Short mmCIF file of N, CA and C in Angstrom, two decimals:
data_model
loop_
_atom_site.label_atom_id
_atom_site.label_comp_id
_atom_site.label_asym_id
_atom_site.label_seq_id
_atom_site.Cartn_x
_atom_site.Cartn_y
_atom_site.Cartn_z
N MET A 8 -10.71 -2.51 -25.64
CA MET A 8 -10.83 -1.92 -24.32
C MET A 8 -9.70 -2.37 -23.41
N ALA A 9 -9.24 -3.61 -23.57
CA ALA A 9 -8.17 -4.11 -22.69
C ALA A 9 -6.80 -3.60 -23.13
N PHE A 10 -6.68 -3.13 -24.35
CA PHE A 10 -5.39 -2.70 -24.85
C PHE A 10 -4.77 -1.56 -24.04
N PRO A 11 -5.52 -0.49 -23.68
CA PRO A 11 -4.91 0.56 -22.86
C PRO A 11 -4.42 0.05 -21.51
N TRP A 12 -5.11 -0.92 -20.94
CA TRP A 12 -4.66 -1.48 -19.66
C TRP A 12 -3.35 -2.22 -19.82
N MET A 13 -3.21 -2.94 -20.93
CA MET A 13 -1.97 -3.67 -21.17
C MET A 13 -0.81 -2.70 -21.35
N VAL A 14 -1.06 -1.61 -22.07
CA VAL A 14 -0.02 -0.61 -22.25
C VAL A 14 0.35 0.01 -20.91
N ALA A 15 -0.66 0.31 -20.11
CA ALA A 15 -0.41 0.91 -18.79
C ALA A 15 0.40 -0.05 -17.91
N LEU A 16 0.09 -1.32 -17.95
CA LEU A 16 0.82 -2.29 -17.14
C LEU A 16 2.26 -2.44 -17.61
N LYS A 17 2.49 -2.29 -18.91
CA LYS A 17 3.85 -2.40 -19.42
C LYS A 17 4.67 -1.15 -19.09
N VAL A 18 4.01 -0.01 -18.97
CA VAL A 18 4.70 1.25 -18.70
C VAL A 18 5.15 1.33 -17.25
N ILE A 19 4.44 0.67 -16.35
CA ILE A 19 4.76 0.74 -14.92
C ILE A 19 6.13 0.11 -14.69
N PRO A 20 7.03 0.84 -14.02
CA PRO A 20 8.35 0.27 -13.72
C PRO A 20 8.26 -0.70 -12.55
N TRP A 21 7.93 -1.95 -12.84
CA TRP A 21 7.68 -2.93 -11.79
C TRP A 21 8.92 -3.15 -10.93
N GLY A 22 10.08 -3.06 -11.51
CA GLY A 22 11.30 -3.23 -10.72
C GLY A 22 11.41 -2.17 -9.64
N ASP A 23 11.08 -0.92 -9.98
CA ASP A 23 11.10 0.16 -8.99
C ASP A 23 10.03 -0.04 -7.93
N VAL A 24 8.85 -0.47 -8.37
CA VAL A 24 7.76 -0.70 -7.42
C VAL A 24 8.15 -1.79 -6.43
N ILE A 25 8.72 -2.87 -6.94
CA ILE A 25 9.12 -3.98 -6.08
C ILE A 25 10.26 -3.54 -5.16
N GLU A 26 11.16 -2.74 -5.70
CA GLU A 26 12.30 -2.28 -4.90
C GLU A 26 11.87 -1.37 -3.75
N HIS A 27 10.89 -0.52 -3.99
CA HIS A 27 10.49 0.46 -2.98
C HIS A 27 9.36 -0.01 -2.05
N ALA A 28 8.73 -1.12 -2.35
CA ALA A 28 7.63 -1.61 -1.52
C ALA A 28 8.05 -1.85 -0.07
N PRO A 29 9.19 -2.49 0.20
CA PRO A 29 9.57 -2.67 1.60
C PRO A 29 9.84 -1.35 2.32
N LYS A 30 10.37 -0.35 1.61
CA LYS A 30 10.62 0.95 2.22
C LYS A 30 9.31 1.63 2.61
N VAL A 31 8.31 1.52 1.74
CA VAL A 31 7.00 2.11 2.03
C VAL A 31 6.37 1.42 3.23
N LEU A 32 6.46 0.11 3.26
CA LEU A 32 5.91 -0.64 4.39
C LEU A 32 6.62 -0.28 5.69
N LYS A 33 7.94 -0.18 5.65
CA LYS A 33 8.70 0.17 6.84
C LYS A 33 8.34 1.57 7.33
N GLY A 34 8.22 2.52 6.41
CA GLY A 34 7.85 3.88 6.77
C GLY A 34 6.46 3.96 7.38
N ALA A 35 5.53 3.21 6.83
CA ALA A 35 4.17 3.22 7.36
C ALA A 35 4.14 2.61 8.76
N ARG A 36 4.90 1.54 8.96
CA ARG A 36 4.95 0.93 10.29
C ARG A 36 5.59 1.87 11.30
N GLN A 37 6.64 2.60 10.90
CA GLN A 37 7.26 3.56 11.80
C GLN A 37 6.29 4.68 12.16
N LEU A 38 5.53 5.14 11.17
CA LEU A 38 4.54 6.17 11.43
C LEU A 38 3.47 5.68 12.39
N LEU A 39 3.05 4.44 12.23
CA LEU A 39 2.06 3.86 13.13
C LEU A 39 2.63 3.72 14.54
N ASP A 40 3.85 3.23 14.67
CA ASP A 40 4.48 3.10 15.99
C ASP A 40 4.67 4.45 16.65
N LYS A 41 5.06 5.45 15.89
CA LYS A 41 5.24 6.80 16.43
C LYS A 41 3.92 7.35 16.94
N GLN A 42 2.87 7.11 16.17
CA GLN A 42 1.54 7.59 16.57
C GLN A 42 1.08 6.90 17.85
N LYS A 43 1.37 5.61 17.98
CA LYS A 43 0.94 4.88 19.17
C LYS A 43 1.71 5.34 20.42
N THR A 44 2.99 5.66 20.27
CA THR A 44 3.79 6.05 21.43
C THR A 44 3.47 7.46 21.91
N GLN A 45 2.95 8.32 21.05
CA GLN A 45 2.64 9.68 21.46
C GLN A 45 1.47 9.71 22.45
N GLY A 46 0.49 8.89 22.23
CA GLY A 46 -0.65 8.82 23.15
C GLY A 46 -1.49 10.08 23.12
N THR A 47 -2.46 10.12 24.00
CA THR A 47 -3.36 11.27 24.10
C THR A 47 -2.99 12.07 25.32
N PRO A 48 -2.65 13.35 25.16
CA PRO A 48 -2.30 14.17 26.31
C PRO A 48 -3.51 14.48 27.18
N THR A 49 -3.26 14.72 28.46
CA THR A 49 -4.36 15.06 29.35
C THR A 49 -4.69 16.52 29.17
N SER A 50 -5.95 16.86 29.40
CA SER A 50 -6.37 18.24 29.20
C SER A 50 -6.00 19.06 30.44
N PRO A 51 -5.41 20.24 30.23
CA PRO A 51 -5.04 21.05 31.37
C PRO A 51 -6.24 21.67 32.05
N ASP A 52 -6.06 22.09 33.30
CA ASP A 52 -7.10 22.76 34.05
C ASP A 52 -7.39 24.10 33.40
N SER A 53 -8.64 24.37 33.15
CA SER A 53 -8.97 25.65 32.54
C SER A 53 -9.52 26.58 33.62
N SER A 54 -8.76 27.63 33.91
CA SER A 54 -9.24 28.62 34.88
C SER A 54 -9.10 29.98 34.24
N GLY A 55 -10.22 30.51 33.76
CA GLY A 55 -10.20 31.80 33.09
C GLY A 55 -11.11 32.78 33.79
N THR A 56 -10.97 34.00 33.44
CA THR A 56 -11.78 35.03 34.07
C THR A 56 -13.07 35.28 33.31
N THR A 57 -13.10 34.96 32.03
CA THR A 57 -14.32 35.18 31.25
C THR A 57 -15.00 33.86 30.99
N ASP A 58 -16.29 33.94 30.69
CA ASP A 58 -17.05 32.72 30.44
C ASP A 58 -16.73 32.13 29.07
N SER A 59 -16.44 32.95 28.10
CA SER A 59 -16.25 32.43 26.74
C SER A 59 -14.88 31.75 26.57
N LEU A 60 -13.90 32.17 27.33
CA LEU A 60 -12.56 31.58 27.19
C LEU A 60 -12.53 30.10 27.59
N PRO A 61 -13.08 29.72 28.74
CA PRO A 61 -13.08 28.28 29.06
C PRO A 61 -13.90 27.45 28.06
N GLN A 62 -14.98 28.02 27.57
CA GLN A 62 -15.78 27.30 26.59
C GLN A 62 -15.00 27.12 25.29
N ARG A 63 -14.30 28.17 24.88
CA ARG A 63 -13.49 28.07 23.67
C ARG A 63 -12.37 27.07 23.86
N LEU A 64 -11.76 27.08 25.03
CA LEU A 64 -10.68 26.14 25.32
C LEU A 64 -11.18 24.70 25.29
N GLN A 65 -12.33 24.46 25.88
CA GLN A 65 -12.92 23.11 25.86
C GLN A 65 -13.23 22.68 24.43
N ALA A 66 -13.75 23.62 23.65
CA ALA A 66 -14.07 23.28 22.25
C ALA A 66 -12.79 22.95 21.48
N LEU A 67 -11.74 23.73 21.73
CA LEU A 67 -10.46 23.46 21.07
C LEU A 67 -9.87 22.13 21.51
N GLU A 68 -9.99 21.81 22.79
CA GLU A 68 -9.48 20.53 23.28
C GLU A 68 -10.26 19.37 22.67
N ALA A 69 -11.58 19.52 22.57
CA ALA A 69 -12.39 18.47 21.95
C ALA A 69 -12.01 18.30 20.48
N SER A 70 -11.81 19.42 19.82
CA SER A 70 -11.40 19.37 18.42
C SER A 70 -10.03 18.71 18.27
N HIS A 71 -9.14 19.04 19.19
CA HIS A 71 -7.79 18.44 19.18
C HIS A 71 -7.86 16.93 19.39
N ARG A 72 -8.66 16.50 20.33
CA ARG A 72 -8.82 15.05 20.58
C ARG A 72 -9.39 14.35 19.35
N GLN A 73 -10.37 14.99 18.71
CA GLN A 73 -10.96 14.39 17.51
C GLN A 73 -9.93 14.30 16.39
N LEU A 74 -9.12 15.33 16.25
CA LEU A 74 -8.07 15.30 15.23
C LEU A 74 -7.05 14.20 15.52
N GLN A 75 -6.75 13.98 16.80
CA GLN A 75 -5.82 12.89 17.15
C GLN A 75 -6.41 11.54 16.80
N VAL A 76 -7.71 11.37 17.05
CA VAL A 76 -8.38 10.11 16.71
C VAL A 76 -8.36 9.92 15.20
N ASP A 77 -8.67 10.98 14.47
CA ASP A 77 -8.67 10.90 13.01
C ASP A 77 -7.28 10.58 12.47
N LEU A 78 -6.27 11.22 13.06
CA LEU A 78 -4.89 10.97 12.62
C LEU A 78 -4.48 9.52 12.90
N ALA A 79 -4.89 9.01 14.05
CA ALA A 79 -4.57 7.61 14.38
C ALA A 79 -5.24 6.66 13.38
N GLN A 80 -6.49 6.94 13.02
CA GLN A 80 -7.17 6.11 12.05
C GLN A 80 -6.52 6.21 10.68
N LEU A 81 -6.13 7.41 10.30
CA LEU A 81 -5.47 7.60 9.02
C LEU A 81 -4.12 6.89 8.99
N THR A 82 -3.40 6.95 10.08
CA THR A 82 -2.11 6.27 10.16
C THR A 82 -2.29 4.76 10.05
N GLN A 83 -3.29 4.21 10.73
CA GLN A 83 -3.56 2.78 10.65
C GLN A 83 -3.94 2.39 9.23
N THR A 84 -4.76 3.20 8.60
CA THR A 84 -5.17 2.92 7.22
C THR A 84 -3.97 2.95 6.28
N THR A 85 -3.10 3.91 6.46
CA THR A 85 -1.89 4.01 5.64
C THR A 85 -1.01 2.78 5.82
N ALA A 86 -0.86 2.34 7.05
CA ALA A 86 -0.05 1.15 7.30
C ALA A 86 -0.69 -0.08 6.67
N ASP A 87 -2.00 -0.20 6.78
CA ASP A 87 -2.69 -1.33 6.16
C ASP A 87 -2.53 -1.31 4.64
N LEU A 88 -2.67 -0.13 4.05
CA LEU A 88 -2.52 -0.02 2.60
C LEU A 88 -1.10 -0.35 2.15
N ALA A 89 -0.12 0.08 2.91
CA ALA A 89 1.26 -0.22 2.56
C ALA A 89 1.51 -1.73 2.64
N GLU A 90 0.94 -2.38 3.64
CA GLU A 90 1.11 -3.82 3.77
C GLU A 90 0.41 -4.55 2.62
N GLN A 91 -0.79 -4.09 2.28
CA GLN A 91 -1.51 -4.69 1.15
C GLN A 91 -0.75 -4.48 -0.15
N ASN A 92 -0.16 -3.30 -0.30
CA ASN A 92 0.64 -3.02 -1.49
C ASN A 92 1.83 -3.96 -1.58
N SER A 93 2.46 -4.21 -0.47
CA SER A 93 3.59 -5.12 -0.45
C SER A 93 3.16 -6.53 -0.87
N ARG A 94 2.04 -7.00 -0.34
CA ARG A 94 1.54 -8.33 -0.72
C ARG A 94 1.15 -8.36 -2.19
N LEU A 95 0.56 -7.27 -2.68
CA LEU A 95 0.16 -7.20 -4.08
C LEU A 95 1.38 -7.26 -5.00
N VAL A 96 2.42 -6.55 -4.65
CA VAL A 96 3.64 -6.56 -5.45
C VAL A 96 4.24 -7.96 -5.48
N GLN A 97 4.23 -8.65 -4.35
CA GLN A 97 4.75 -10.01 -4.32
C GLN A 97 3.91 -10.93 -5.20
N ALA A 98 2.59 -10.77 -5.16
CA ALA A 98 1.71 -11.60 -5.98
C ALA A 98 1.93 -11.32 -7.47
N VAL A 99 2.11 -10.07 -7.82
CA VAL A 99 2.36 -9.71 -9.22
C VAL A 99 3.68 -10.31 -9.70
N GLU A 100 4.67 -10.30 -8.84
CA GLU A 100 5.96 -10.89 -9.22
C GLU A 100 5.81 -12.39 -9.47
N VAL A 101 5.04 -13.07 -8.64
CA VAL A 101 4.79 -14.51 -8.86
C VAL A 101 4.06 -14.73 -10.18
N LEU A 102 3.07 -13.89 -10.45
CA LEU A 102 2.33 -14.02 -11.71
C LEU A 102 3.21 -13.75 -12.93
N ARG A 103 4.11 -12.78 -12.81
CA ARG A 103 5.03 -12.51 -13.92
C ARG A 103 5.93 -13.72 -14.16
N TRP A 104 6.42 -14.35 -13.10
CA TRP A 104 7.26 -15.52 -13.24
C TRP A 104 6.48 -16.66 -13.89
N ARG A 105 5.25 -16.87 -13.45
CA ARG A 105 4.43 -17.95 -14.01
C ARG A 105 4.12 -17.69 -15.48
N THR A 106 3.90 -16.44 -15.84
CA THR A 106 3.62 -16.10 -17.23
C THR A 106 4.83 -16.39 -18.11
N ARG A 107 6.01 -16.05 -17.63
CA ARG A 107 7.22 -16.35 -18.39
C ARG A 107 7.41 -17.86 -18.54
N TRP A 108 7.17 -18.59 -17.47
CA TRP A 108 7.31 -20.04 -17.52
C TRP A 108 6.31 -20.63 -18.50
N LEU A 109 5.05 -20.15 -18.47
CA LEU A 109 4.03 -20.65 -19.39
C LEU A 109 4.39 -20.31 -20.83
N GLY A 110 4.95 -19.14 -21.07
CA GLY A 110 5.38 -18.78 -22.42
C GLY A 110 6.48 -19.69 -22.91
N ALA A 111 7.42 -20.02 -22.04
CA ALA A 111 8.50 -20.93 -22.42
C ALA A 111 7.95 -22.32 -22.74
N VAL A 112 7.01 -22.78 -21.97
CA VAL A 112 6.39 -24.08 -22.22
C VAL A 112 5.64 -24.06 -23.55
N ALA A 113 4.94 -22.97 -23.83
CA ALA A 113 4.19 -22.87 -25.09
C ALA A 113 5.15 -22.88 -26.28
N VAL A 114 6.26 -22.15 -26.17
CA VAL A 114 7.25 -22.16 -27.24
C VAL A 114 7.82 -23.57 -27.42
N GLY A 115 8.12 -24.24 -26.31
CA GLY A 115 8.63 -25.60 -26.39
C GLY A 115 7.64 -26.55 -27.05
N MET A 116 6.38 -26.41 -26.71
CA MET A 116 5.36 -27.27 -27.33
C MET A 116 5.22 -26.96 -28.82
N ALA A 117 5.33 -25.69 -29.19
CA ALA A 117 5.26 -25.32 -30.60
C ALA A 117 6.42 -25.93 -31.37
N VAL A 118 7.60 -25.94 -30.79
CA VAL A 118 8.77 -26.54 -31.45
C VAL A 118 8.55 -28.04 -31.60
N VAL A 119 8.07 -28.69 -30.55
CA VAL A 119 7.82 -30.13 -30.63
C VAL A 119 6.77 -30.43 -31.68
N LEU A 120 5.72 -29.64 -31.77
CA LEU A 120 4.67 -29.83 -32.75
C LEU A 120 5.22 -29.63 -34.16
N ALA A 121 6.08 -28.63 -34.33
CA ALA A 121 6.66 -28.39 -35.64
C ALA A 121 7.56 -29.56 -36.06
N VAL A 122 8.31 -30.11 -35.12
CA VAL A 122 9.17 -31.25 -35.42
C VAL A 122 8.32 -32.46 -35.77
N LEU A 123 7.25 -32.70 -35.03
CA LEU A 123 6.37 -33.85 -35.32
C LEU A 123 5.71 -33.71 -36.68
N LEU A 124 5.30 -32.49 -37.00
CA LEU A 124 4.70 -32.27 -38.34
C LEU A 124 5.72 -32.45 -39.44
N ALA A 125 6.94 -32.03 -39.20
CA ALA A 125 7.99 -32.19 -40.19
C ALA A 125 8.33 -33.66 -40.42
N ILE A 126 8.30 -34.44 -39.37
CA ILE A 126 8.61 -35.87 -39.48
C ILE A 126 7.51 -36.59 -40.25
N ASN A 127 6.25 -36.25 -40.02
CA ASN A 127 5.12 -36.90 -40.67
C ASN A 127 4.99 -36.50 -42.12
N LEU A 128 5.53 -35.39 -42.53
CA LEU A 128 5.40 -35.00 -43.94
C LEU A 128 6.44 -35.69 -44.70
#
C-alpha cells in the first residue's frame, strides 16, 4: 500500500516545487494586499420611478457586498495556503537532508562493521 505513495513522492519534481514556492507566496500576498486596498464601495442613492427597480438594485448591491466578502475570505485562505505550502516545502527539504545524512551514517556503520568482522575472522 505504501509503494504507490513512494513512487508518487519520487515523481514530484521537488526542485521545481521549492523553486516556485516563494513566487506562489509572493503572488498570494499581493492578491491579499490588493483585495485589502480596494475596500468596500459605498452604495449609490437609488432613485427610480418603478417599485421593482429599487428593490432589484438593493438586491444586486447586497449580492455584490456578499461576493466581496466571499472574495476577501477566499483571498485570505489562498494566502494562508500559500504560506503553509512554503513552510511545508521547507520542512520537506530539511527531512530530505536528514534522510541523506542518515543514509550516509548507515553506510559508514556498515563499512565499519564489515571491517570489524573481517578483522575478527
